[in-house]
């Protein structure tokens, strides 16, 4: 019998990290032919991850242009994926998460009557404006998918409340935890010598990442808050691996670059970034992936957003939503840097997002979709 051909489409850094364990598992499986397609929505930040996980996509649409609109990303992706569908005739297309790449590739698959498989399905804030455009993207993909690979029980519940049939949903755990387990085995030396010096000095580190579109007008608040904290805590090094979006850099960096204890770096390779998280005392971030990774490393995260589609670590107490108000950021970070009890209450290693077997569950679920394998038991946190 001909093996089903599964085409995995991804385009940004977090998608690459989260599909990497699935691509590895597909490559190991005797059941499938696997085709990896990069849209290249990101370039340098995507290539870093592909190199790290030794993934060479069969196709690369190379669509990234500086500061292009969401509609340009969308239309380039739809037409590029359309061509690859015609050339390769896949039996299923797997997309990850909520990016423009994911939504556009899913629409291209749907229009060509190729079944859509959604990895990291069912995350919702319930607010279509935040995160923008991600909440809309994942709802669109959720409407047209045949198989929903939901990371947690709560994400499955979200899908059921939108009318998705329970039998079409598998609770897989999040593949980001599989990626973290893989990264743990890699040797790390920081390529930025300034970070190596921080490591050698054993300094206390606060890590900051921010890039959300809806936060761009608030970058000034975030920058001013980091500046105040850097002034007050001269023994702490604030490390900021800066996203390559020029709008983020323009609005944020002028507030912080003049401080000796603020270290702005280029985007870090995944192994270095996870190492930096491990060595940090505290993390301030608006990233989705960081909210999932840091809890399993026992690192408190102050989330620079008003809401989150990842409530599990908030409920577990390791993650706190603080928004982007300057005073709130300073107050919350100061509390965790000075109040040991408050810090210890948050610094619990909890792992509501996965057990490292998410990718196997996903590939087995794909097999069951084609009637050639059986699903594994749903992921359930310990
Ligand atoms: C995208 C995703 C977001 C995800 C984020 C991860 C959408 C709508 N948003 O947002 O969900 O959290 O990726 O980082 O899909 N750039 C480079 N080189 C790179 C990457 C980006 O120069 O390797 C610059 C380009 O000027 C680009 C800009 O960053 O135009 C923004 O990139 P884009 O993919 O449009 O959106 P992100 O904000 O990165
Ligand atoms: N990450 C990385 N290098 C960096 C910053 C982040 O490898 O300099 C990783 C991080 O470990 C996480 C993912 O990128 O897995 C998160 O990406 P991002 O914050 O860009 O997107 P989001 O998760 O918010 O969609």
Coordinates of C-alpha atoms and ligand atoms in Angstrom, one line a residue:
X1 CA 0.0 0.0 0.0
X2 CA 1.2 3.5 -0.8
X3 CA 2.3 5.4 2.3
X4 CA 0.2 8.5 3.1
X5 CA 2.2 11.7 2.3
X6 CA 2.1 14.2 5.1
X7 CA 3.2 17.7 4.3
X8 CA 4.2 19.9 7.3
X9 CA 4.2 23.6 6.6
X10 CA 5.9 26.1 9.0
X11 CA 7.4 29.6 8.7
X12 CA 8.4 31.2 12.0
X13 CA 10.8 30.4 14.8
X14 CA 8.2 29.0 17.2
X15 CA 6.6 26.8 14.6
X16 CA 10.0 25.4 13.6
X17 CA 10.7 24.5 17.2
X18 CA 7.3 22.9 17.7
X19 CA 7.2 20.9 14.4
X20 CA 10.8 19.7 14.7
X21 CA 9.9 16.8 17.1
X22 CA 7.0 15.8 14.8
X23 CA 9.2 15.9 11.7
X24 CA 11.8 13.7 13.5
X25 CA 9.0 11.2 14.5
X26 CA 7.6 11.2 11.0
X27 CA 11.0 10.4 9.6
X28 CA 11.3 7.5 12.0
X29 CA 7.9 6.1 11.3
X30 CA 7.6 3.4 8.6
X31 CA 4.0 4.5 8.0
X32 CA 4.4 7.9 6.3
X33 CA 6.2 9.8 3.6
X34 CA 7.1 13.2 5.1
X35 CA 7.6 16.5 3.2
X36 CA 8.7 19.6 5.2
X37 CA 7.8 22.9 3.6
X38 CA 9.1 26.2 5.0
X39 CA 7.3 29.4 3.9
X40 CA 10.3 31.4 5.2
X41 CA 7.9 33.9 6.9
X42 CA 10.9 34.4 9.1
X43 CA 14.4 34.0 7.7
X44 CA 17.4 34.3 10.1
X45 CA 15.3 33.3 13.1
X46 CA 13.9 30.2 11.3
X47 CA 17.2 29.2 9.8
X48 CA 18.7 29.1 13.3
X49 CA 16.2 26.5 14.4
X50 CA 16.4 24.4 11.2
X51 CA 20.2 24.2 11.6
X52 CA 19.9 23.3 15.3
X53 CA 17.4 20.5 14.6
X54 CA 19.2 19.5 11.4
X55 CA 16.0 20.0 9.3
X56 CA 16.4 20.7 5.6
X57 CA 12.9 21.5 4.2
X58 CA 12.2 20.0 0.8
X59 CA 10.6 23.3 -0.2
X60 CA 11.3 26.9 0.9
X61 CA 9.0 29.6 -0.4
X62 CA 11.3 32.3 1.0
X63 CA 8.5 34.8 1.4
X64 CA 10.0 37.1 4.0
X65 CA 10.3 40.8 3.1
X66 CA 11.1 43.5 5.6
X67 CA 8.0 44.9 7.3
X68 CA 5.5 43.3 4.9
X69 CA 1.8 43.3 5.7
X70 CA -0.1 40.3 7.0
X71 CA -2.0 40.2 3.7
X72 CA 1.2 39.9 1.7
X73 CA 2.4 37.1 4.0
X74 CA -0.9 35.4 3.6
X75 CA -1.2 35.7 -0.2
X76 CA 2.4 34.7 -0.9
X77 CA 1.8 31.6 1.3
X78 CA -1.5 30.6 -0.3
X79 CA -0.1 30.8 -3.8
X80 CA 3.2 29.1 -2.9
X81 CA 1.5 26.3 -1.1
X82 CA -1.0 25.9 -3.9
X83 CA 1.9 25.2 -6.3
X84 CA 3.5 22.7 -4.0
X85 CA 0.2 20.9 -3.5
X86 CA -0.2 20.5 -7.2
X87 CA 3.4 19.3 -7.6
X88 CA 3.3 16.8 -4.7
X89 CA -0.3 15.8 -4.1
X90 CA -0.1 15.4 -0.3
X91 CA -2.7 13.3 1.6
X92 CA -2.7 15.6 4.6
X93 CA -1.2 19.0 5.5
X94 CA -0.1 19.7 9.1
X95 CA 0.1 23.3 10.3
X96 CA 1.2 24.5 13.7
X97 CA -0.3 27.1 16.0
X98 CA -1.7 30.5 15.0
X99 CA 0.7 32.3 12.6
X100 CA -0.2 33.7 9.2
X101 CA 1.7 30.8 7.7
X102 CA -0.5 28.4 9.6
X103 CA -3.8 30.0 8.6
X104 CA -2.8 30.6 5.0
X105 CA -1.4 27.1 4.5
X106 CA -4.6 25.6 6.1
X107 CA -6.8 27.6 3.7
X108 CA -4.7 26.5 0.7
X109 CA -5.1 22.9 1.8
X110 CA -8.8 23.3 2.5
X111 CA -9.4 24.8 -1.0
X112 CA -7.6 21.9 -2.5
X113 CA -9.6 19.4 -0.4
X114 CA -6.5 18.2 1.4
X115 CA -7.3 17.3 5.0
X116 CA -5.8 19.8 7.5
X117 CA -4.2 18.6 10.7
X118 CA -3.8 21.3 13.4
X119 CA -0.9 20.9 15.8
X120 CA -1.4 23.0 19.1
X121 CA -5.1 23.2 18.5
X122 CA -7.7 24.9 20.7
X123 CA -5.8 27.6 22.4
X124 CA -8.1 30.6 23.0
X125 CA -8.1 33.9 24.9
X126 CA -11.7 34.5 23.9
X127 CA -10.7 38.0 22.7
X128 CA -10.4 38.2 18.9
X129 CA -8.2 41.4 19.3
X130 CA -5.6 39.7 21.5
X131 CA -3.3 38.3 20.5
X132 CA -3.8 39.8 17.1
X133 CA -4.0 38.3 14.5
X134 CA -3.2 35.0 16.2
X135 CA -6.6 34.4 17.9
X136 CA -8.4 34.8 14.6
X137 CA -5.8 32.6 12.8
X138 CA -6.3 29.7 15.2
X139 CA -10.0 29.9 15.1
X140 CA -10.0 29.8 11.3
X141 CA -7.7 26.7 11.3
X142 CA -9.9 25.1 14.0
X143 CA -13.0 25.5 11.7
X144 CA -11.4 23.6 8.8
X145 CA -9.3 20.9 10.4
X146 CA -10.0 17.2 10.2
X147 CA -7.7 16.3 13.2
X148 CA -7.1 18.6 16.1
X149 CA -3.9 17.9 18.1
X150 CA -4.8 19.8 21.3
X151 CA -1.9 20.2 23.8
X152 CA -4.1 20.2 27.0
X153 CA -7.5 19.1 28.3
X154 CA -8.5 22.8 28.5
X155 CA -7.6 23.3 24.8
X156 CA -9.8 20.3 24.0
X157 CA -12.6 21.8 26.0
X158 CA -12.3 25.1 24.0
X159 CA -12.7 23.1 20.7
X160 CA -15.7 21.1 22.0
X161 CA -17.4 24.4 23.1
X162 CA -17.0 25.5 19.5
X163 CA -18.7 22.4 18.2
X164 CA -15.7 20.2 17.2
X165 CA -16.5 16.5 17.6
X166 CA -14.6 14.9 20.5
X167 CA -13.5 12.0 18.3
X168 CA -11.6 14.4 16.1
X169 CA -9.5 15.7 19.0
X170 CA -6.4 14.1 20.6
X171 CA -4.8 15.6 23.7
X172 CA -1.1 15.3 22.7
X173 CA 0.8 17.5 25.1
X174 CA 2.8 20.3 23.6
X175 CA 5.7 19.3 21.3
X176 CA 7.6 22.3 22.7
X177 CA 8.3 20.1 25.7
X178 CA 9.7 17.4 23.4
X179 CA 11.9 20.0 21.9
X180 CA 13.1 21.1 25.3
X181 CA 14.0 17.5 26.2
X182 CA 16.0 17.2 23.0
X183 CA 17.8 20.6 23.6
X184 CA 18.8 19.4 27.1
X185 CA 21.3 17.0 25.6
X186 CA 23.1 19.6 23.5
X187 CA 26.3 21.2 24.7
X188 CA 26.1 24.9 25.0
X189 CA 28.6 27.7 24.9
X190 CA 27.2 31.2 24.4
X191 CA 28.4 32.6 21.0
X192 CA 28.0 36.1 22.3
X193 CA 31.1 36.6 24.4
X194 CA 29.3 39.1 26.6
X195 CA 26.9 36.4 27.7
X196 CA 29.8 34.0 28.3
X197 CA 31.3 36.7 30.6
X198 CA 27.9 37.0 32.5
X199 CA 27.9 33.2 32.9
X200 CA 31.5 33.2 34.2
X201 CA 30.8 36.0 36.6
X202 CA 27.7 34.0 38.0
X203 CA 25.6 37.2 37.9
X204 CA 21.9 37.1 38.7
X205 CA 20.0 37.2 35.3
X206 CA 16.6 38.6 34.5
X207 CA 15.6 37.6 30.9
X208 CA 13.3 39.8 28.9
X209 CA 11.6 39.0 25.5
X210 CA 8.9 40.9 23.7
X211 CA 7.6 41.0 20.2
X212 CA 3.8 40.9 20.1
X213 CA 2.2 43.2 17.5
X214 CA -0.5 44.4 20.0
X215 CA 2.4 45.4 22.4
X216 CA 4.3 47.5 19.9
X217 CA 2.7 50.8 21.0
X218 CA 3.5 49.8 24.6
X219 CA 7.2 49.1 24.0
X220 CA 8.0 52.5 25.5
X221 CA 6.4 51.3 28.8
X222 CA 8.3 48.1 28.7
X223 CA 11.6 49.9 27.9
X224 CA 11.1 52.5 30.7
X225 CA 10.2 49.8 33.2
X226 CA 13.4 47.8 32.4
X227 CA 15.4 51.0 32.6
X228 CA 14.0 51.7 36.1
X229 CA 14.7 48.1 37.2
X230 CA 18.3 48.2 35.8
X231 CA 18.9 51.4 37.8
X232 CA 17.5 49.9 41.0
X233 CA 19.1 46.5 40.7
X234 CA 22.7 47.2 39.6
X235 CA 23.8 43.7 40.6
X236 CA 21.3 42.1 38.2
X237 CA 22.0 41.7 34.5
X238 CA 19.0 42.2 32.3
X239 CA 19.4 40.1 29.1
X240 CA 17.2 40.9 26.2
X241 CA 17.5 38.7 23.1
X242 CA 15.9 41.1 20.7
X243 CA 13.4 40.0 18.1
X244 CA 14.4 41.0 14.5
X245 CA 11.1 42.9 13.9
X246 CA 12.6 46.5 13.3
X247 CA 9.4 48.1 14.8
X248 CA 10.1 46.3 18.1
X249 CA 13.8 47.4 18.1
X250 CA 13.0 51.0 17.2
X251 CA 10.5 51.4 20.0
X252 CA 12.2 49.4 22.7
X253 CA 15.9 49.6 22.5
X254 CA 16.5 53.4 22.8
X255 CA 15.2 53.2 26.4
X256 CA 17.6 50.6 27.6
X257 CA 20.8 50.4 25.6
X258 CA 22.7 53.0 27.7
X259 CA 22.7 50.8 30.9
X260 CA 25.8 48.7 31.6
X261 CA 23.7 46.0 33.2
X262 CA 21.3 45.7 30.2
X263 CA 22.6 43.3 27.6
X264 CA 20.8 43.4 24.3
X265 CA 21.7 40.4 22.1
X266 CA 20.7 39.1 18.7
X267 CA 18.1 36.3 18.7
X268 CA 19.8 33.4 20.4
X269 CA 20.0 29.9 18.9
X270 CA 17.5 27.7 20.6
X271 CA 20.1 25.8 22.6
X272 CA 21.6 29.0 24.0
X273 CA 18.2 30.5 24.7
X274 CA 17.1 27.4 26.7
X275 CA 20.4 27.6 28.6
X276 CA 19.8 31.2 29.3
X277 CA 16.3 30.4 30.7
X278 CA 17.9 27.8 32.9
X279 CA 20.3 30.3 34.3
X280 CA 17.8 33.1 34.8
X281 CA 16.3 34.1 38.1
X282 CA 13.2 35.6 36.5
X283 CA 11.7 36.0 33.0
X284 CA 9.6 38.9 31.7
X285 CA 8.0 37.9 28.4
X286 CA 5.1 38.2 26.0
X287 CA 6.1 35.0 24.2
X288 CA 3.8 32.0 24.0
X289 CA 6.5 29.4 23.8
X290 CA 8.4 30.9 26.8
X291 CA 5.2 30.6 28.9
X292 CA 5.2 26.9 28.2
X293 CA 9.0 26.2 28.6
X294 CA 9.8 28.3 31.7
X295 CA 7.4 26.5 34.1
X296 CA 9.1 23.2 33.5
X297 CA 12.4 24.8 34.4
X298 CA 11.0 26.2 37.6
X299 CA 11.4 29.8 36.4
X300 CA 8.7 32.4 37.3
X301 CA 7.4 34.3 34.3
X302 CA 5.8 37.7 34.4
X303 CA 3.7 37.9 31.3
X304 CA 3.6 41.3 29.5
X305 CA 0.1 40.8 28.3
X306 CA -3.5 41.3 29.6
X307 CA -4.6 37.8 28.8
X308 CA -3.3 34.4 27.8
X309 CA -4.4 31.4 25.8
X310 CA -2.2 29.3 28.1
X311 CA -4.0 29.4 31.5
X312 CA -2.5 26.2 32.9
X313 CA 0.8 27.6 34.3
X314 CA -1.1 30.7 35.6
X315 CA -3.4 28.3 37.5
X316 CA -0.3 26.4 38.7
X317 CA 1.1 29.7 40.0
X318 CA 4.4 29.8 38.0
X319 CA 3.2 32.4 35.5
X320 CA 1.5 35.7 36.3
X321 CA -0.2 38.1 33.9
X322 CA 0.9 41.7 34.6
X323 CA 0.1 43.6 31.4
X324 CA 2.3 46.4 30.0
X325 CA 1.8 49.2 32.4
X326 CA 5.2 50.6 33.4
X327 CA 4.5 50.8 37.1
X328 CA 3.0 47.3 37.2
X329 CA 6.0 45.8 35.5
X330 CA 8.4 47.6 38.0
X331 CA 6.3 46.6 41.0
X332 CA 5.9 43.0 40.1
X333 CA 9.5 42.4 39.1
X334 CA 10.8 44.3 42.2
X335 CA 8.6 42.1 44.4
X336 CA 10.1 38.9 43.0
X337 CA 13.6 40.2 43.2
X338 CA 13.4 41.3 46.9
X339 CA 10.8 39.0 48.5
X340 CA 12.1 35.5 48.9
X341 CA 8.8 34.0 49.9
X342 CA 6.9 35.5 47.0
X343 CA 9.7 34.3 44.7
X344 CA 9.7 30.7 46.1
X345 CA 5.9 30.5 45.8
X346 CA 6.2 31.1 42.0
X347 CA 9.5 29.2 41.3
X348 CA 7.9 25.8 41.2
X349 CA 8.8 23.3 38.5
X350 CA 5.4 22.4 37.1
X351 CA 4.8 20.9 33.7
X352 CA 1.2 21.2 32.6
X353 CA 2.2 21.3 28.9
X354 CA 3.8 17.9 28.1
X355 CA 5.8 14.8 29.0
X356 CA 8.1 14.7 26.0
X357 CA 5.9 12.2 24.1
X358 CA 3.7 14.7 22.3
X359 CA 5.2 14.1 18.9
X360 CA 4.7 10.3 19.2
X361 CA 1.1 10.9 20.2
X362 CA 0.6 13.2 17.2
X363 CA 2.1 10.7 14.7
X364 CA 0.1 7.8 16.1
X365 CA -3.1 10.0 15.8
X366 CA -2.2 10.8 12.2
X367 CA -1.9 7.0 11.6
X368 CA -5.3 6.4 13.1
X369 CA -6.7 9.1 10.8
X370 CA -5.5 7.0 7.9
X371 CA -6.6 3.7 9.5
X372 CA -3.1 2.4 9.7
X373 CA -2.3 2.8 13.4
X374 CA -3.9 3.3 16.8
X375 CA -4.0 6.4 19.0
X376 CA -2.1 6.5 22.2
X377 CA -3.8 7.4 25.5
X378 CA -4.4 11.2 25.8
X379 CA -1.7 13.2 27.6
X380 CA -2.5 13.8 31.2
X381 CA -0.2 15.9 33.4
X382 CA 1.1 14.1 36.6
Ligands
LIG1 C1 5.2 36.1 13.9 C2 3.8 35.5 14.3 C3 3.6 35.5 15.8 C4 4.8 34.8 16.5 C5 6.1 35.4 16.0 C6 7.2 34.6 16.6 C7 2.1 36.1 12.7 C8 1.0 37.0 12.4 N1 2.7 36.4 13.8 O1 5.2 37.4 14.4 O2 2.4 34.8 16.1 O3 4.7 34.9 17.9 O4 6.2 35.4 14.6 O5 8.4 35.3 16.6 O6 2.3 35.2 11.9 N2 12.2 39.6 10.7 C9 13.4 39.5 10.2 N3 14.0 38.2 10.3 C10 13.4 37.1 10.8 C11 12.2 37.3 11.4 C12 11.5 38.5 11.3 O7 14.0 40.4 9.7 O8 14.0 36.0 10.8 C13 11.5 40.9 10.7 C14 11.0 41.3 9.3 O9 11.2 42.6 9.1 C15 9.5 41.0 9.4 C16 9.2 41.4 10.9 O10 10.4 40.9 11.6 O11 8.8 41.7 8.5 C17 8.0 40.8 11.5 O12 7.9 39.4 11.2 P1 6.5 38.7 11.0 O13 6.7 37.3 10.6 O14 5.6 39.6 10.1 O15 5.8 38.8 12.4 P2 6.3 38.5 13.9 O16 6.0 39.7 14.6 O17 7.6 37.9 13.9
LIG2 N1 13.6 31.5 21.4 C1 14.9 31.3 20.8 N2 15.8 32.3 20.8 C2 15.4 33.6 21.2 C3 14.1 33.8 21.7 C4 13.2 32.7 21.8 O1 15.2 30.1 20.5 O2 16.3 34.5 21.2 C5 12.6 30.4 21.4 C6 12.0 30.1 22.7 O3 12.7 29.1 23.5 C7 10.6 29.6 22.3 C8 10.3 30.2 21.0 O4 11.6 30.7 20.5 O5 10.6 28.2 22.1 C9 9.3 31.4 21.2 O6 9.3 32.2 20.1 P1 8.7 33.6 20.0 O7 8.7 34.2 21.4 O8 9.3 34.3 18.9 O9 7.2 33.3 19.5 P2 5.8 32.8 20.3 O10 6.1 31.6 21.1 O11 5.4 34.0 21.1 O12 4.9 32.6 19.2

